[in-house]
Coordinates of C-alpha atoms and ligand atoms in Angstrom, one line a residue:
M997 CA 64.4 -9.3 12.7
G998 CA 61.7 -10.9 10.8
L999 CA 60.0 -11.6 13.0
Y1000 CA 59.5 -8.2 14.6
R1001 CA 58.9 -7.0 10.7
Q1002 CA 56.3 -9.2 10.7
K1003 CA 54.1 -7.9 13.8
F1004 CA 55.0 -4.7 12.3
I1005 CA 53.3 -5.3 9.1
K1006 CA 50.6 -7.5 10.9
L1007 CA 50.2 -4.1 13.5
F1008 CA 49.6 -1.3 10.0
V1009 CA 47.3 -3.7 7.9
F1010 CA 44.9 -4.2 11.4
T1011 CA 45.1 -0.5 12.3
L1012 CA 44.5 0.2 8.2
F1013 CA 41.7 -1.2 8.6
V1014 CA 40.5 0.0 11.3
I1015 CA 40.4 3.2 9.7
L1016 CA 38.3 1.6 7.1
L1017 CA 35.6 0.3 9.1
S1018 CA 35.1 4.1 10.2
C1019 CA 35.0 5.5 7.1
S1020 CA 32.5 2.9 5.8
D1021 CA 30.4 3.9 9.8
S1022 CA 30.4 7.3 9.1
E1023 CA 28.9 6.3 5.4
G1024 CA 26.2 4.4 6.5
I1025 CA 25.5 7.3 9.0
N1026 CA 25.6 10.2 6.4
E1027 CA 23.5 8.0 3.9
N1028 CA 20.7 6.8 7.0
E1029 CA 20.6 11.1 7.6
N1030 CA 19.8 11.1 3.9
S1031 CA 16.9 9.2 3.0
D1032 CA 15.1 10.8 6.7
N1033 CA 14.3 13.5 3.8
T1034 CA 11.7 10.4 2.6
I1035 CA 8.0 10.0 2.6
V1036 CA 9.3 7.1 5.0
G1037 CA 11.5 9.3 6.7
K1038 CA 9.6 12.1 8.1
L1039 CA 6.4 9.5 8.5
G1040 CA 8.0 6.6 10.0
Q1041 CA 6.5 3.9 12.2
L1042 CA 3.2 3.9 11.3
S1043 CA 0.1 3.0 14.2
I1044 CA -3.3 3.9 15.5
Q1045 CA -3.7 6.6 17.8
N1046 CA -7.1 7.2 19.2
T1047 CA -8.7 6.3 15.9
K1048 CA -6.5 7.8 13.9
L1049 CA -3.7 6.6 11.6
A1050 CA -0.5 8.4 13.0
D1051 CA 3.2 8.8 13.1
K1052 CA 5.9 8.2 14.9
N1053 CA 5.3 11.0 16.9
G1054 CA 1.1 10.0 16.9
N1055 CA 0.4 12.4 14.3
P1056 CA -2.6 12.2 12.2
I1057 CA -1.5 11.4 9.3
A1058 CA -3.1 10.7 5.6
L1059 CA -1.5 8.7 2.8
R1060 CA -2.6 8.8 0.0
G1061 CA -1.7 7.4 -3.4
M1062 CA -2.9 4.9 -5.9
S1063 CA -3.3 1.3 -6.7
L1064 CA -1.4 -1.0 -9.4
F1065 CA -3.9 -3.1 -11.0
W1066 CA -4.8 -7.0 -10.8
S1067 CA -0.5 -8.2 -10.5
Q1068 CA -1.3 -11.2 -12.8
W1069 CA -3.2 -9.1 -16.2
A1070 CA -0.8 -5.4 -15.3
P1071 CA 3.0 -7.0 -14.3
N1072 CA 4.6 -4.6 -16.4
Y1073 CA 4.0 -1.7 -14.0
Y1074 CA 5.4 -3.9 -10.5
N1075 CA 9.0 -2.6 -11.2
T1076 CA 11.0 0.8 -10.0
E1077 CA 10.4 3.0 -12.9
T1078 CA 6.5 3.7 -12.7
I1079 CA 6.4 3.2 -9.2
Q1080 CA 9.3 6.2 -8.9
W1081 CA 7.4 7.8 -11.0
L1082 CA 4.3 8.2 -9.3
R1083 CA 6.2 9.5 -6.5
D1084 CA 7.9 11.6 -8.4
D1085 CA 5.4 13.3 -10.6
W1086 CA 2.3 12.3 -9.2
K1087 CA 3.6 13.0 -5.4
C1088 CA 2.0 10.1 -4.1
T1089 CA 3.3 8.7 -0.7
V1090 CA 1.6 5.0 -0.7
I1091 CA 1.7 2.0 -3.6
R1092 CA -0.8 -0.3 -3.7
A1093 CA 0.6 -3.4 -5.3
A1094 CA -2.2 -6.0 -5.6
M1095 CA -1.7 -9.0 -6.0
G1096 CA -4.5 -11.5 -8.2
V1097 CA -5.2 -14.3 -6.3
E1098 CA -7.9 -16.0 -8.7
S1099 CA -7.6 -16.0 -12.2
G1100 CA -4.4 -17.4 -13.0
G1101 CA -2.8 -15.3 -10.0
Y1102 CA -1.2 -16.7 -7.4
L1103 CA -2.9 -20.1 -6.3
E1104 CA -1.4 -21.0 -9.3
N1105 CA 1.6 -19.3 -9.5
S1106 CA 3.1 -18.4 -6.6
D1107 CA 6.8 -17.9 -7.1
L1108 CA 5.5 -16.0 -9.8
E1109 CA 3.3 -13.5 -8.4
Y1110 CA 5.1 -13.6 -4.7
Y1111 CA 8.7 -12.0 -7.8
R1112 CA 6.2 -9.3 -8.5
V1113 CA 4.2 -7.9 -5.4
K1114 CA 8.5 -8.4 -4.4
A1115 CA 9.5 -6.3 -6.9
A1116 CA 6.7 -3.4 -6.3
V1117 CA 7.6 -3.8 -2.6
D1118 CA 11.6 -3.7 -2.8
A1119 CA 10.7 -0.2 -5.1
C1120 CA 9.1 1.7 -2.5
I1121 CA 11.3 0.4 0.2
E1122 CA 14.5 1.9 -2.0
L1123 CA 11.8 5.4 -3.1
G1124 CA 11.2 5.3 0.7
I1125 CA 7.2 5.1 0.6
Y1126 CA 4.6 3.5 1.6
V1127 CA 3.0 -0.3 0.5
I1128 CA -0.1 -2.1 0.7
I1129 CA 1.0 -5.9 0.4
D1130 CA -3.6 -6.9 -1.0
W1131 CA -4.6 -10.1 -0.8
H1132 CA -6.1 -9.2 -4.1
D1133 CA -8.9 -11.6 -3.5
H1134 CA -13.0 -12.5 -3.6
H1135 CA -13.1 -15.6 -2.0
G1136 CA -10.6 -14.9 0.9
E1137 CA -12.3 -17.5 3.0
D1138 CA -11.9 -20.5 0.6
H1139 CA -8.2 -19.5 0.4
L1140 CA -7.2 -19.3 4.3
E1141 CA -3.9 -21.9 4.0
S1142 CA -2.5 -19.9 0.9
A1143 CA -3.1 -17.0 2.4
K1144 CA -1.5 -17.7 5.4
V1145 CA 1.9 -19.2 3.5
F1146 CA 2.0 -16.1 1.7
F1147 CA 1.6 -13.1 4.6
N1148 CA 4.0 -15.6 6.5
K1149 CA 7.2 -15.4 4.4
I1150 CA 6.0 -12.0 2.8
S1151 CA 6.4 -10.7 7.1
A1152 CA 9.1 -12.6 7.8
E1153 CA 11.0 -10.6 5.3
Y1154 CA 9.6 -6.8 5.3
G1155 CA 8.4 -7.0 8.6
N1156 CA 10.6 -4.9 10.1
Y1157 CA 10.0 -2.5 7.3
P1158 CA 7.9 0.9 8.6
N1159 CA 6.8 1.4 4.7
I1160 CA 5.3 -2.2 4.7
I1161 CA 0.8 -2.3 5.0
Y1162 CA -0.6 -5.8 4.6
E1163 CA -4.6 -5.8 3.2
I1164 CA -5.3 -9.4 3.7
Y1165 CA -8.2 -9.2 2.1
N1166 CA -9.3 -7.2 -0.9
E1167 CA -12.8 -7.8 -1.5
P1168 CA -15.3 -10.5 1.0
L1169 CA -18.0 -10.7 -1.7
D1170 CA -22.3 -10.6 0.9
V1171 CA -20.2 -12.7 3.4
S1172 CA -21.5 -12.6 7.6
W1173 CA -18.2 -10.1 9.4
K1174 CA -19.3 -12.9 12.1
E1175 CA -19.1 -16.0 10.5
V1176 CA -16.2 -16.0 7.9
I1177 CA -14.4 -13.2 6.8
K1178 CA -13.8 -11.6 11.1
P1179 CA -12.3 -15.9 11.5
Y1180 CA -10.1 -15.3 8.4
A1181 CA -8.5 -12.3 9.7
E1182 CA -7.4 -13.4 13.2
E1183 CA -6.0 -15.9 11.6
I1184 CA -3.9 -13.7 9.3
I1185 CA -2.9 -11.3 11.5
T1186 CA -1.7 -14.2 14.5
T1187 CA 0.4 -15.9 12.0
I1188 CA 1.0 -12.0 10.2
R1189 CA 2.5 -10.7 13.8
K1190 CA 4.5 -13.3 15.0
N1191 CA 6.8 -11.9 12.6
D1192 CA 5.9 -8.1 13.3
P1193 CA 4.2 -7.1 16.2
N1194 CA 2.6 -3.6 15.2
N1195 CA 2.5 -2.8 11.6
L1196 CA -0.4 -1.4 9.6
I1197 CA -3.0 -4.3 8.7
I1198 CA -6.0 -3.4 7.0
V1199 CA -8.8 -5.8 6.5
G1200 CA -11.9 -6.3 4.4
T1201 CA -15.3 -5.5 5.2
P1202 CA -18.6 -7.1 3.1
N1203 CA -20.2 -6.6 0.7
W1204 CA -17.4 -5.1 -1.6
S1205 CA -15.6 -4.0 0.9
Q1206 CA -18.4 -1.6 1.9
D1207 CA -20.5 -2.6 4.5
V1208 CA -18.0 -1.2 7.3
N1209 CA -20.8 -0.7 9.8
D1210 CA -20.7 -4.6 10.4
V1211 CA -17.4 -4.3 12.4
L1212 CA -18.8 -2.2 14.5
N1213 CA -18.9 -3.7 18.2
N1214 CA -17.4 -6.8 16.9
T1215 CA -13.9 -5.2 15.9
I1216 CA -10.2 -7.6 15.9
D1217 CA -8.0 -7.3 19.5
D1218 CA -5.4 -6.0 17.4
D1219 CA -4.0 -2.7 18.6
N1220 CA -2.9 -1.7 14.5
V1221 CA -6.2 -2.9 12.7
A1222 CA -8.2 -0.7 10.3
Y1223 CA -11.0 -1.8 7.7
S1224 CA -11.4 -1.3 4.2
L1225 CA -13.8 1.1 2.8
H1226 CA -14.4 0.1 -0.6
F1227 CA -16.8 3.0 -3.0
Y1228 CA -16.5 4.2 -7.2
T1229 CA -17.9 7.4 -7.1
G1230 CA -20.4 6.4 -10.8
T1231 CA -22.0 4.6 -8.2
H1232 CA -21.2 4.5 -3.9
R1233 CA -23.2 7.0 -3.1
E1234 CA -24.3 9.7 0.5
W1235 CA -26.1 5.5 1.4
L1236 CA -22.3 4.2 1.9
R1237 CA -20.9 7.6 3.1
T1238 CA -23.2 7.3 6.0
K1239 CA -22.3 3.9 6.8
A1240 CA -19.5 4.5 6.7
A1241 CA -19.5 7.9 9.3
Q1242 CA -21.3 5.3 11.8
A1243 CA -18.3 3.2 10.9
I1244 CA -15.9 5.9 11.7
A1245 CA -18.3 7.5 14.6
G1246 CA -18.4 3.8 16.7
G1247 CA -14.2 4.3 16.4
I1248 CA -12.9 2.0 13.4
L1249 CA -10.4 3.6 11.8
L1250 CA -11.2 3.4 7.8
F1251 CA -9.2 2.6 5.5
V1252 CA -9.5 3.8 1.6
S1253 CA -8.1 1.1 -0.3
E1254 CA -9.4 1.1 -3.1
W1255 CA -11.9 3.8 -4.5
G1256 CA -12.2 4.3 -8.8
L1257 CA -13.4 7.8 -10.5
S1258 CA -15.9 5.4 -11.7
E1259 CA -19.3 2.9 -11.8
A1260 CA -18.4 -0.2 -9.9
S1261 CA -17.8 -2.2 -12.7
G1262 CA -15.2 0.2 -14.1
N1263 CA -16.5 1.8 -16.9
G1264 CA -20.1 4.6 -16.9
N1265 CA -19.2 8.9 -16.5
I1266 CA -17.4 10.5 -14.8
D1267 CA -19.6 12.3 -11.9
I1268 CA -17.5 15.3 -10.7
T1269 CA -20.2 16.4 -8.2
E1270 CA -20.3 13.3 -6.0
T1271 CA -17.0 12.6 -6.3
N1272 CA -16.2 15.8 -4.6
L1273 CA -18.5 15.0 -1.6
W1274 CA -16.3 11.5 -1.3
T1275 CA -13.1 13.7 -1.8
D1276 CA -14.5 16.4 0.7
F1277 CA -15.4 12.6 3.5
M1278 CA -12.3 12.3 3.2
E1279 CA -10.4 14.6 4.2
G1280 CA -13.2 15.6 6.6
N1281 CA -11.9 12.9 8.4
N1282 CA -8.7 12.3 7.7
L1283 CA -8.6 8.8 5.6
S1284 CA -5.5 7.9 3.7
W1285 CA -6.4 6.5 -0.3
C1286 CA -5.4 4.6 -2.8
N1287 CA -7.0 5.4 -5.5
W1288 CA -7.6 2.1 -9.1
S1289 CA -5.5 2.2 -11.2
I1290 CA -2.7 2.2 -12.8
T1291 CA -3.0 0.4 -15.5
N1292 CA -3.9 1.7 -20.2
K1293 CA -6.3 -0.8 -20.4
D1294 CA -9.9 0.8 -21.7
E1295 CA -11.9 1.3 -19.2
I1296 CA -12.3 4.6 -17.1
S1297 CA -11.0 4.0 -13.8
A1298 CA -7.7 3.2 -15.6
I1299 CA -5.8 6.7 -15.2
L1300 CA -3.3 6.0 -18.7
L1301 CA -5.3 5.9 -22.3
P1302 CA -5.3 2.5 -23.8
S1303 CA -2.9 3.9 -26.7
T1304 CA 0.2 4.6 -23.7
T1305 CA 2.4 1.4 -23.8
S1306 CA 5.7 3.7 -21.6
L1307 CA 5.9 2.9 -18.0
S1308 CA 6.7 6.3 -16.7
G1309 CA 7.0 9.6 -17.6
W1310 CA 3.9 9.8 -18.7
K1311 CA 2.5 13.2 -20.4
E1312 CA -0.7 15.1 -19.7
N1313 CA -2.3 14.1 -23.4
E1314 CA -1.5 10.0 -21.9
L1315 CA -4.0 9.8 -19.5
S1316 CA -6.9 9.3 -19.3
E1317 CA -9.8 12.0 -18.1
A1318 CA -9.6 10.3 -14.7
G1319 CA -5.4 9.7 -14.6
K1320 CA -5.6 13.9 -15.2
I1321 CA -8.2 14.5 -12.6
I1322 CA -6.8 11.8 -10.3
R1323 CA -3.0 13.2 -10.7
D1324 CA -3.2 16.8 -10.2
Y1325 CA -6.2 16.0 -6.7
L1326 CA -2.8 14.5 -5.7
I1327 CA -0.1 16.6 -6.4
K1328 CA -2.7 19.6 -4.2
M1329 CA -3.0 17.2 -1.8
N1330 CA 0.1 15.2 -1.2
N1331 CA 2.8 18.8 -2.3
D1332 CA 3.3 20.2 1.0
L1333 CA 4.5 16.5 2.4
F1334 CA 7.2 16.5 -0.1
D1335 CA 8.8 19.9 0.2
Q1336 CA 8.8 20.2 4.3
Ligands
LIG1636 CA1 7.5 -4.0 11.7

């Protein structure tokens, strides 16, 4: 009798366990269905199709968002609160985490800088937007081994998430594409591809990511590599658009991972006419972009006034001139995608 009762209790507990499991299973499915309404839920795994950036269904898309400032100098914005505001109020579909490498960055404080990037990446995953993991360096070829360690670790941790975009070299200086940048890029890409076979990788180009036409006839052998084009509308004008147009005509996918409404120094005046020419160029060519940058530093390209110290909830009178312009433009361009 005792044995029978024991068996019965065991069966009862087992049945309860199965019921609980199936309940939590269906809850899990519901959660996934809800999260499909995020930007990454809608667009999914990115890839390059017919020289354009494409969503999971192969349709051409453009991501538009903001770059954070150097992580070692503006780490307070590398958090969910700020990024959620940039998604909900500014309508960013992508955030760039600009991890400083030199000048007190990753080379000196690798654990701390990794942690800051991780905080931004985790926030973007949670919020369902894309995130660029940017090796924000001007001397990548001197830091090859450190870059390999970093990209191996972060691609092993996040390579399964469609949210992730790797930018492996922000702005090379005046060095050769063929002799310096391409060999560096191929080593880093091989490292990443062991962990992540398919996510988009952005490669810097010579001269602060301007000489995009140097890549023509000498591209990297990988299906999902884009090349970065950077510009500041107060300095870089028609001559740079001509170079970019040559690269695009040659079948190269450009990604504007950094552009600003100032001169190249970060200061100077905002040139509205030139800014409009650039935004027309990007839209005409369906280019993705991140604007520089989220900071309250006293410079023209900074989107916050120096007196603005809050991490989110910025009112109109707390934004710089550049901040007001770029917020309006982001909302205009991205709003439909959020509403779909
Ligand atoms: Ca992947």
